[in-house]
PDB file of C-alpha atoms in Angstrom:
ATOM      1  CA  MET Q   1      42.973  37.992  -7.978  1.00 45.00           C
ATOM      2  CA  ALA Q   2      41.230  40.788 -10.241  1.00 47.00           C
ATOM      3  CA  LYS Q   3      38.301  41.915  -8.607  1.00 49.00           C
ATOM      4  CA  ASN Q   4      36.325  41.750 -12.374  1.00 50.00           C
ATOM      5  CA  ALA Q   5      37.664  37.577 -12.049  1.00 51.00           C
ATOM      6  CA  HIS Q   6      34.579  35.081 -11.977  1.00 51.00           C
ATOM      7  CA  HIS Q   7      34.573  31.644 -10.779  1.00 54.00           C
ATOM      8  CA  PRO Q   8      33.748  29.095 -13.536  1.00 51.00           C
ATOM      9  CA  ASP Q   9      31.100  27.542 -11.449  1.00 52.00           C
ATOM     10  CA  LEU Q  10      29.584  30.602 -10.238  1.00 45.00           C
ATOM     11  CA  GLU Q  11      28.975  31.770 -13.619  1.00 51.00           C
ATOM     12  CA  ALA Q  12      27.535  28.104 -14.460  1.00 48.00           C
ATOM     13  CA  ALA Q  13      25.039  28.460 -11.606  1.00 45.00           C
ATOM     14  CA  ASN Q  14      24.017  32.192 -12.762  1.00 51.00           C
ATOM     15  CA  TYR Q  15      22.936  30.594 -16.114  1.00 51.00           C
ATOM     16  CA  ALA Q  16      21.742  27.224 -14.830  1.00 49.00           C
ATOM     17  CA  GLU Q  17      18.132  26.551 -15.236  1.00 57.00           C
ATOM     18  CA  PRO Q  18      16.267  27.240 -12.421  1.00 55.00           C
ATOM     19  CA  ALA Q  19      14.277  24.218 -10.569  1.00 54.00           C
ATOM     20  CA  PRO Q  20      10.855  23.767 -11.536  1.00 57.00           C
ATOM     21  CA  ALA Q  21       8.380  25.026  -9.332  1.00 60.00           C
ATOM     22  CA  ARG Q  22       5.732  22.310  -8.326  1.00 63.00           C
ATOM     23  CA  PRO Q  23       2.356  23.569  -9.805  1.00 64.00           C
ATOM     24  CA  VAL Q  24      -0.049  25.665  -7.347  1.00 64.00           C
ATOM     25  CA  TRP Q  25      -3.111  23.787  -7.443  1.00 60.00           C
ATOM     26  CA  SER Q  26      -0.922  20.757  -6.259  1.00 65.00           C
ATOM     27  CA  GLN Q  27      -0.523  22.642  -3.035  1.00 73.00           C
ATOM     28  CA  ALA Q  28      -4.003  23.389  -2.725  1.00 75.00           C
ATOM     29  CA  ILE Q  29      -4.702  19.285  -2.739  1.00 86.00           C
ATOM     30  CA  ALA Q  30      -5.648  17.621   0.860  1.00 92.00           C
ATOM     31  CA  ASN Q  31      -2.995  15.024   2.480  1.00 96.00           C
ATOM     32  CA  PRO Q  32      -4.827  11.922   0.494  1.00 98.00           C
ATOM     33  CA  ALA Q  33      -2.503   9.438   2.581  1.00 98.00           C
ATOM     34  CA  PRO Q  34      -5.004   9.159   5.277  1.00 98.00           C
ATOM     35  CA  LEU Q  35      -7.683   7.725   2.812  1.00 98.00           C
ATOM     36  CA  GLY Q  36      -5.382   5.505   1.275  1.00 99.00           C
ATOM     37  CA  LEU Q  37      -4.158   3.999   4.167  1.00 99.00           C
ATOM     38  CA  LEU Q  38      -7.861   3.455   5.764  1.00 99.00           C
ATOM     39  CA  ALA Q  39      -8.907   2.221   2.297  1.00 99.00           C
ATOM     40  CA  PHE Q  40      -6.000  -0.789   2.363  1.00 99.00           C
ATOM     41  CA  GLY Q  41      -6.165  -1.076   6.086  1.00 99.00           C
ATOM     42  CA  MET Q  42      -9.804  -1.747   6.447  1.00 98.00           C
ATOM     43  CA  THR Q  43      -9.912  -4.047   3.408  1.00 98.00           C
ATOM     44  CA  THR Q  44      -7.230  -5.860   4.520  1.00 99.00           C
ATOM     45  CA  PHE Q  45      -8.444  -6.324   8.079  1.00 98.00           C
ATOM     46  CA  PHE Q  46     -12.210  -7.328   6.576  1.00 98.00           C
ATOM     47  CA  LEU Q  47     -10.502 -10.346   4.538  1.00 98.00           C
ATOM     48  CA  MET Q  48      -7.648 -11.727   7.006  1.00 98.00           C
ATOM     49  CA  SER Q  49     -10.827 -11.898   9.855  1.00 97.00           C
ATOM     50  CA  VAL Q  50     -11.570 -15.067   6.889  1.00 97.00           C
ATOM     51  CA  ASP Q  51      -8.290 -16.465   7.032  1.00 97.00           C
ATOM     52  CA  THR Q  52      -8.244 -16.417  10.568  1.00 98.00           C
ATOM     53  CA  LEU Q  53     -11.638 -17.630  11.090  1.00 96.00           C
ATOM     54  CA  TRP Q  54     -13.196 -15.150  12.678  1.00 97.00           C
ATOM     55  CA  SER Q  55     -15.691 -15.199   9.883  1.00 94.00           C
ATOM     56  CA  GLY Q  56     -17.295 -17.245   7.774  1.00 92.00           C
ATOM     57  CA  LYS Q  57     -15.926 -18.097   3.928  1.00 91.00           C
ATOM     58  CA  VAL Q  58     -19.334 -16.556   2.957  1.00 92.00           C
ATOM     59  CA  PHE Q  59     -18.125 -13.045   4.336  1.00 95.00           C
ATOM     60  CA  VAL Q  60     -15.552 -13.052   1.193  1.00 95.00           C
ATOM     61  CA  GLY Q  61     -18.454 -11.976  -1.076  1.00 93.00           C
ATOM     62  CA  ALA Q  62     -18.970  -9.046   1.251  1.00 94.00           C
ATOM     63  CA  VAL Q  63     -15.192  -8.244   1.032  1.00 97.00           C
ATOM     64  CA  MET Q  64     -15.108  -8.241  -2.290  1.00 96.00           C
ATOM     65  CA  GLY Q  65     -17.628  -5.296  -2.235  1.00 96.00           C
ATOM     66  CA  TYR Q  66     -15.363  -3.396  -0.187  1.00 95.00           C
ATOM     67  CA  ALA Q  67     -12.436  -4.408  -2.432  1.00 98.00           C
ATOM     68  CA  TYR Q  68     -14.118  -2.925  -5.740  1.00 98.00           C
ATOM     69  CA  ALA Q  69     -14.770   0.151  -3.936  1.00 98.00           C
ATOM     70  CA  TYR Q  70     -12.831   1.314  -1.287  1.00 98.00           C
ATOM     71  CA  GLY Q  71      -9.731  -1.252  -1.191  1.00 98.00           C
ATOM     72  CA  GLY Q  72      -9.734  -0.736  -5.000  1.00 98.00           C
ATOM     73  CA  PHE Q  73     -10.950   3.002  -6.301  1.00 98.00           C
ATOM     74  CA  ALA Q  74     -10.945   4.766  -3.278  1.00 98.00           C
ATOM     75  CA  GLN Q  75      -7.235   3.627  -2.812  1.00 99.00           C
ATOM     76  CA  MET Q  76      -6.691   4.281  -6.465  1.00 99.00           C
ATOM     77  CA  VAL Q  77      -7.878   7.896  -6.214  1.00 98.00           C
ATOM     78  CA  ALA Q  78      -5.387   8.689  -3.514  1.00 98.00           C
ATOM     79  CA  GLY Q  79      -2.489   7.044  -5.546  1.00 98.00           C
ATOM     80  CA  VAL Q  80      -3.381   9.300  -8.244  1.00 98.00           C
ATOM     81  CA  LEU Q  81      -3.601  12.750  -5.784  1.00 97.00           C
ATOM     82  CA  GLU Q  82      -0.641  11.511  -4.412  1.00 97.00           C
ATOM     83  CA  LEU Q  83       1.398  11.656  -7.748  1.00 97.00           C
ATOM     84  CA  LEU Q  84      -0.451  15.009  -8.675  1.00 96.00           C
ATOM     85  CA  LYS Q  85       1.170  16.331  -5.107  1.00 95.00           C
ATOM     86  CA  GLY Q  86       4.609  14.835  -6.315  1.00 94.00           C
ATOM     87  CA  ASN Q  87       4.991  12.283  -4.415  1.00 97.00           C
ATOM     88  CA  THR Q  88       5.974   9.365  -6.547  1.00 98.00           C
ATOM     89  CA  PHE Q  89       6.506   6.753  -3.392  1.00 98.00           C
ATOM     90  CA  ALA Q  90       2.954   7.200  -1.765  1.00 98.00           C
ATOM     91  CA  GLY Q  91       1.347   7.459  -5.642  1.00 98.00           C
ATOM     92  CA  THR Q  92       2.791   4.394  -6.635  1.00 99.00           C
ATOM     93  CA  ALA Q  93       2.261   2.519  -3.593  1.00 99.00           C
ATOM     94  CA  PHE Q  94      -1.419   3.510  -3.212  1.00 99.00           C
ATOM     95  CA  PHE Q  95      -2.646   3.089  -6.646  1.00 99.00           C
ATOM     96  CA  SER Q  96      -0.798  -0.253  -7.211  1.00 99.00           C
ATOM     97  CA  TYR Q  97      -2.050  -1.826  -4.103  1.00 99.00           C
ATOM     98  CA  GLY Q  98      -5.670  -0.629  -5.152  1.00 99.00           C
ATOM     99  CA  SER Q  99      -5.256  -2.203  -8.076  1.00 98.00           C
ATOM    100  CA  PHE Q 100      -4.482  -5.458  -6.168  1.00 98.00           C
ATOM    101  CA  TRP Q 101      -7.621  -5.224  -4.447  1.00 98.00           C
ATOM    102  CA  ILE Q 102      -9.973  -4.810  -7.936  1.00 98.00           C
ATOM    103  CA  ALA Q 103      -7.843  -7.653  -9.331  1.00 96.00           C
ATOM    104  CA  TRP Q 104      -8.448  -9.744  -6.278  1.00 96.00           C
ATOM    105  CA  ALA Q 105     -12.162  -9.028  -6.297  1.00 96.00           C
ATOM    106  CA  PHE Q 106     -12.389  -9.511  -9.979  1.00 94.00           C
ATOM    107  CA  ILE Q 107     -10.690 -12.888  -9.508  1.00 91.00           C
ATOM    108  CA  ASN Q 108     -12.706 -13.969  -6.785  1.00 90.00           C
ATOM    109  CA  THR Q 109     -16.070 -12.763  -8.848  1.00 90.00           C
ATOM    110  CA  MET Q 110     -14.461 -15.073 -11.762  1.00 87.00           C
ATOM    111  CA  THR Q 111     -13.986 -18.293  -9.516  1.00 84.00           C
ATOM    112  CA  ARG Q 112     -17.761 -18.062  -8.315  1.00 80.00           C
ATOM    113  CA  LEU Q 113     -18.905 -18.304 -12.021  1.00 75.00           C
ATOM    114  CA  HIS Q 114     -19.976 -21.349 -13.611  1.00 61.00           C
ATOM    115  CA  GLY Q 115     -19.691 -22.333 -17.459  1.00 55.00           C
ATOM    116  CA  PRO Q 116     -16.760 -21.199 -19.628  1.00 54.00           C
ATOM    117  CA  VAL Q 117     -16.220 -17.893 -18.616  1.00 57.00           C
ATOM    118  CA  GLY Q 118     -15.263 -18.855 -14.689  1.00 61.00           C
ATOM    119  CA  PHE Q 119     -12.180 -19.825 -13.583  1.00 69.00           C
ATOM    120  CA  THR Q 120     -11.398 -23.563 -12.513  1.00 70.00           C
ATOM    121  CA  ILE Q 121      -9.561 -23.640  -9.276  1.00 77.00           C
ATOM    122  CA  ASP Q 122      -6.973 -26.774  -9.812  1.00 84.00           C
ATOM    123  CA  ASN Q 123      -3.756 -27.346  -8.751  1.00 89.00           C
ATOM    124  CA  GLY Q 124      -2.191 -25.493 -11.801  1.00 89.00           C
ATOM    125  CA  PHE Q 125      -4.623 -22.631 -10.906  1.00 87.00           C
ATOM    126  CA  ARG Q 126      -3.057 -22.976  -6.891  1.00 91.00           C
ATOM    127  CA  VAL Q 127       0.491 -22.763  -8.299  1.00 94.00           C
ATOM    128  CA  GLY Q 128      -0.395 -19.401  -9.927  1.00 93.00           C
ATOM    129  CA  GLN Q 129      -1.958 -18.396  -6.641  1.00 94.00           C
ATOM    130  CA  CYS Q 130       1.256 -19.160  -4.723  1.00 97.00           C
ATOM    131  CA  ILE Q 131       3.507 -17.613  -7.447  1.00 98.00           C
ATOM    132  CA  MET Q 132       1.402 -14.113  -7.476  1.00 97.00           C
ATOM    133  CA  LEU Q 133       1.277 -13.992  -3.646  1.00 98.00           C
ATOM    134  CA  ALA Q 134       4.924 -14.443  -3.265  1.00 98.00           C
ATOM    135  CA  THR Q 135       5.867 -12.306  -5.918  1.00 99.00           C
ATOM    136  CA  TRP Q 136       3.354  -9.600  -4.256  1.00 99.00           C
ATOM    137  CA  GLY Q 137       5.663 -10.176  -1.250  1.00 99.00           C
ATOM    138  CA  CYS Q 138       8.993  -9.500  -2.960  1.00 99.00           C
ATOM    139  CA  PHE Q 139       7.009  -6.453  -4.101  1.00 99.00           C
ATOM    140  CA  THR Q 140       5.823  -4.846  -1.092  1.00 99.00           C
ATOM    141  CA  PHE Q 141       9.274  -5.621   0.397  1.00 99.00           C
ATOM    142  CA  ALA Q 142      10.969  -3.371  -2.182  1.00 99.00           C
ATOM    143  CA  PHE Q 143       8.588  -1.000  -1.089  1.00 99.00           C
ATOM    144  CA  PHE Q 144       9.483  -1.612   2.752  1.00 99.00           C
ATOM    145  CA  VAL Q 145      13.212  -0.420   2.064  1.00 98.00           C
ATOM    146  CA  PRO Q 146      12.213   2.967   1.231  1.00 98.00           C
ATOM    147  CA  THR Q 147      10.215   3.329   4.687  1.00 98.00           C
ATOM    148  CA  LEU Q 148      13.309   3.382   6.430  1.00 98.00           C
ATOM    149  CA  ARG Q 149      13.672   7.283   5.714  1.00 98.00           C
ATOM    150  CA  LYS Q 150      10.329   7.793   6.626  1.00 98.00           C
ATOM    151  CA  ASN Q 151       8.700   6.677   9.798  1.00 98.00           C
ATOM    152  CA  GLY Q 152       8.259   3.373  12.112  1.00 98.00           C
ATOM    153  CA  CYS Q 153       4.593   3.521  11.075  1.00 98.00           C
ATOM    154  CA  LEU Q 154       4.974   3.055   7.731  1.00 99.00           C
ATOM    155  CA  MET Q 155       8.284   0.489   8.152  1.00 99.00           C
ATOM    156  CA  PHE Q 156       5.756  -1.590  10.275  1.00 99.00           C
ATOM    157  CA  VAL Q 157       2.632  -1.631   7.675  1.00 99.00           C
ATOM    158  CA  PHE Q 158       4.981  -2.309   4.879  1.00 99.00           C
ATOM    159  CA  GLY Q 159       7.254  -5.233   6.911  1.00 99.00           C
ATOM    160  CA  SER Q 160       4.006  -6.870   8.008  1.00 99.00           C
ATOM    161  CA  LEU Q 161       2.317  -6.822   4.546  1.00 99.00           C
ATOM    162  CA  SER Q 162       5.534  -8.215   3.030  1.00 99.00           C
ATOM    163  CA  LEU Q 163       5.364 -11.291   5.626  1.00 99.00           C
ATOM    164  CA  THR Q 164       1.668 -11.304   5.302  1.00 99.00           C
ATOM    165  CA  PHE Q 165       2.007 -12.344   1.444  1.00 99.00           C
ATOM    166  CA  TRP Q 166       4.545 -14.834   1.870  1.00 99.00           C
ATOM    167  CA  LEU Q 167       2.537 -16.401   4.253  1.00 99.00           C
ATOM    168  CA  LEU Q 168      -0.528 -16.408   2.178  1.00 98.00           C
ATOM    169  CA  ALA Q 169       1.687 -17.961  -0.587  1.00 98.00           C
ATOM    170  CA  ALA Q 170       2.537 -20.889   1.861  1.00 98.00           C
ATOM    171  CA  GLY Q 171      -0.583 -21.014   3.244  1.00 97.00           C
ATOM    172  CA  ILE Q 172      -2.178 -22.145  -0.591  1.00 95.00           C
ATOM    173  CA  TRP Q 173      -1.045 -25.663   0.780  1.00 94.00           C
ATOM    174  CA  ASN Q 174      -1.036 -25.537   4.349  1.00 96.00           C
ATOM    175  CA  PRO Q 175      -4.076 -24.176   6.192  1.00 95.00           C
ATOM    176  CA  LYS Q 176      -2.824 -23.841   9.565  1.00 97.00           C
ATOM    177  CA  ILE Q 177       0.001 -21.424   7.875  1.00 98.00           C
ATOM    178  CA  ASN Q 178      -2.999 -19.789   6.015  1.00 97.00           C
ATOM    179  CA  GLN Q 179      -4.382 -19.019   9.354  1.00 98.00           C
ATOM    180  CA  GLY Q 180      -1.386 -17.724  10.724  1.00 98.00           C
ATOM    181  CA  ALA Q 181      -1.039 -15.391   7.835  1.00 98.00           C
ATOM    182  CA  GLY Q 182      -4.868 -14.050   8.795  1.00 98.00           C
ATOM    183  CA  TYR Q 183      -3.609 -12.969  12.023  1.00 99.00           C
ATOM    184  CA  VAL Q 184      -0.354 -11.347  10.503  1.00 99.00           C
ATOM    185  CA  GLY Q 185      -2.476  -9.688   7.841  1.00 99.00           C
ATOM    186  CA  VAL Q 186      -5.317  -8.577  10.609  1.00 99.00           C
ATOM    187  CA  ILE Q 187      -2.259  -6.790  12.539  1.00 99.00           C
ATOM    188  CA  CYS Q 188      -0.952  -5.462   8.966  1.00 99.00           C
ATOM    189  CA  GLY Q 189      -4.511  -3.705   8.543  1.00 99.00           C
ATOM    190  CA  LEU Q 190      -4.743  -2.410  12.403  1.00 99.00           C
ATOM    191  CA  SER Q 191      -1.307  -0.640  11.822  1.00 99.00           C
ATOM    192  CA  ALA Q 192      -2.328   1.209   8.513  1.00 99.00           C
ATOM    193  CA  ILE Q 193      -5.385   2.129   9.758  1.00 99.00           C
ATOM    194  CA  TYR Q 194      -3.264   3.454  12.961  1.00 99.00           C
ATOM    195  CA  THR Q 195      -0.975   5.483  10.731  1.00 99.00           C
ATOM    196  CA  ALA Q 196      -3.695   6.785   9.214  1.00 99.00           C
ATOM    197  CA  PHE Q 197      -5.439   8.542  12.331  1.00 99.00           C
ATOM    198  CA  ALA Q 198      -2.125   9.628  13.196  1.00 98.00           C
ATOM    199  CA  GLU Q 199      -1.102  11.430  10.559  1.00 98.00           C
ATOM    200  CA  ILE Q 200      -5.252  13.086  10.971  1.00 98.00           C
ATOM    201  CA  TYR Q 201      -4.333  13.804  14.322  1.00 98.00           C
ATOM    202  CA  ASP Q 202      -0.988  14.988  13.577  1.00 97.00           C
ATOM    203  CA  GLU Q 203      -2.450  17.466  10.693  1.00 96.00           C
ATOM    204  CA  SER Q 204      -5.552  18.390  12.523  1.00 96.00           C
ATOM    205  CA  LEU Q 205      -4.960  18.154  16.455  1.00 97.00           C
ATOM    206  CA  GLY Q 206      -1.468  18.787  16.576  1.00 96.00           C
ATOM    207  CA  ILE Q 207      -0.890  15.472  18.400  1.00 96.00           C
ATOM    208  CA  ARG Q 208       1.966  13.467  17.387  1.00 96.00           C
ATOM    209  CA  LEU Q 209       1.075  10.010  18.181  1.00 97.00           C
ATOM    210  CA  PRO Q 210       4.101   7.032  19.006  1.00 97.00           C
ATOM    211  CA  GLY Q 211       5.848   6.057  15.600  1.00 98.00           C
ATOM    212  CA  LEU Q 212       5.025   8.887  13.325  1.00 97.00           C
ATOM    213  CA  ALA Q 213       8.340  10.484  14.114  1.00 96.00           C
ATOM    214  CA  PRO Q 214      11.190  10.537  11.093  1.00 96.00           C
ATOM    215  CA  VAL Q 215      13.649   7.934  10.917  1.00 97.00           C
ATOM    216  CA  ARG Q 216      16.687   7.355   8.884  1.00 96.00           C
ATOM    217  CA  PHE Q 217      18.283   3.655   9.086  1.00 96.00           C
ATOM    218  CA  ILE Q 218      19.955   3.599   5.656  1.00 93.00           C
TER     219      ILE Q 218
END
């Protein structure tokens, strides 16, 4: 073969457009995942303590404040930062669940109002609640699938959250199932808090807690 012969694939590679470099400023953003996980986990734990009957129904009013500020706004901020860092999975998840908490707080605010501006809780409203919660369970399960290539902690968080949503949907019609959903939700919230501190300890102290090692099941 002549020395000056060129392989067509090599020539194409020489003229191919280089992959766009990630902006330098995105590399300067700290890891926002612990913030998002803590915002989600702690707010979930507070609300599920009501469904388990550990705290009274009146405590829902206090949880609404957390849902607006921490579970909602703070988690959405974490989502935006993840998107700026180029992390589609975490960014979409945090922004979506942050929006969920704000929507949940708004719905509960409206159900507490009287008159034409408030929501009336009737059988049709409960059917809608059931559909909404079941849909969020399916939405969460779709997020669970990518975690099969991430780590055990995230697998547990999204797996238990899917189950929590489905139990809450069934619990609209059965108080015992709703209480069971509360216990699963408590475990889910605590697992998110654990995952957040596992990431903080790994990054700040170099301590790798169980469940954070990468996995690949699919």
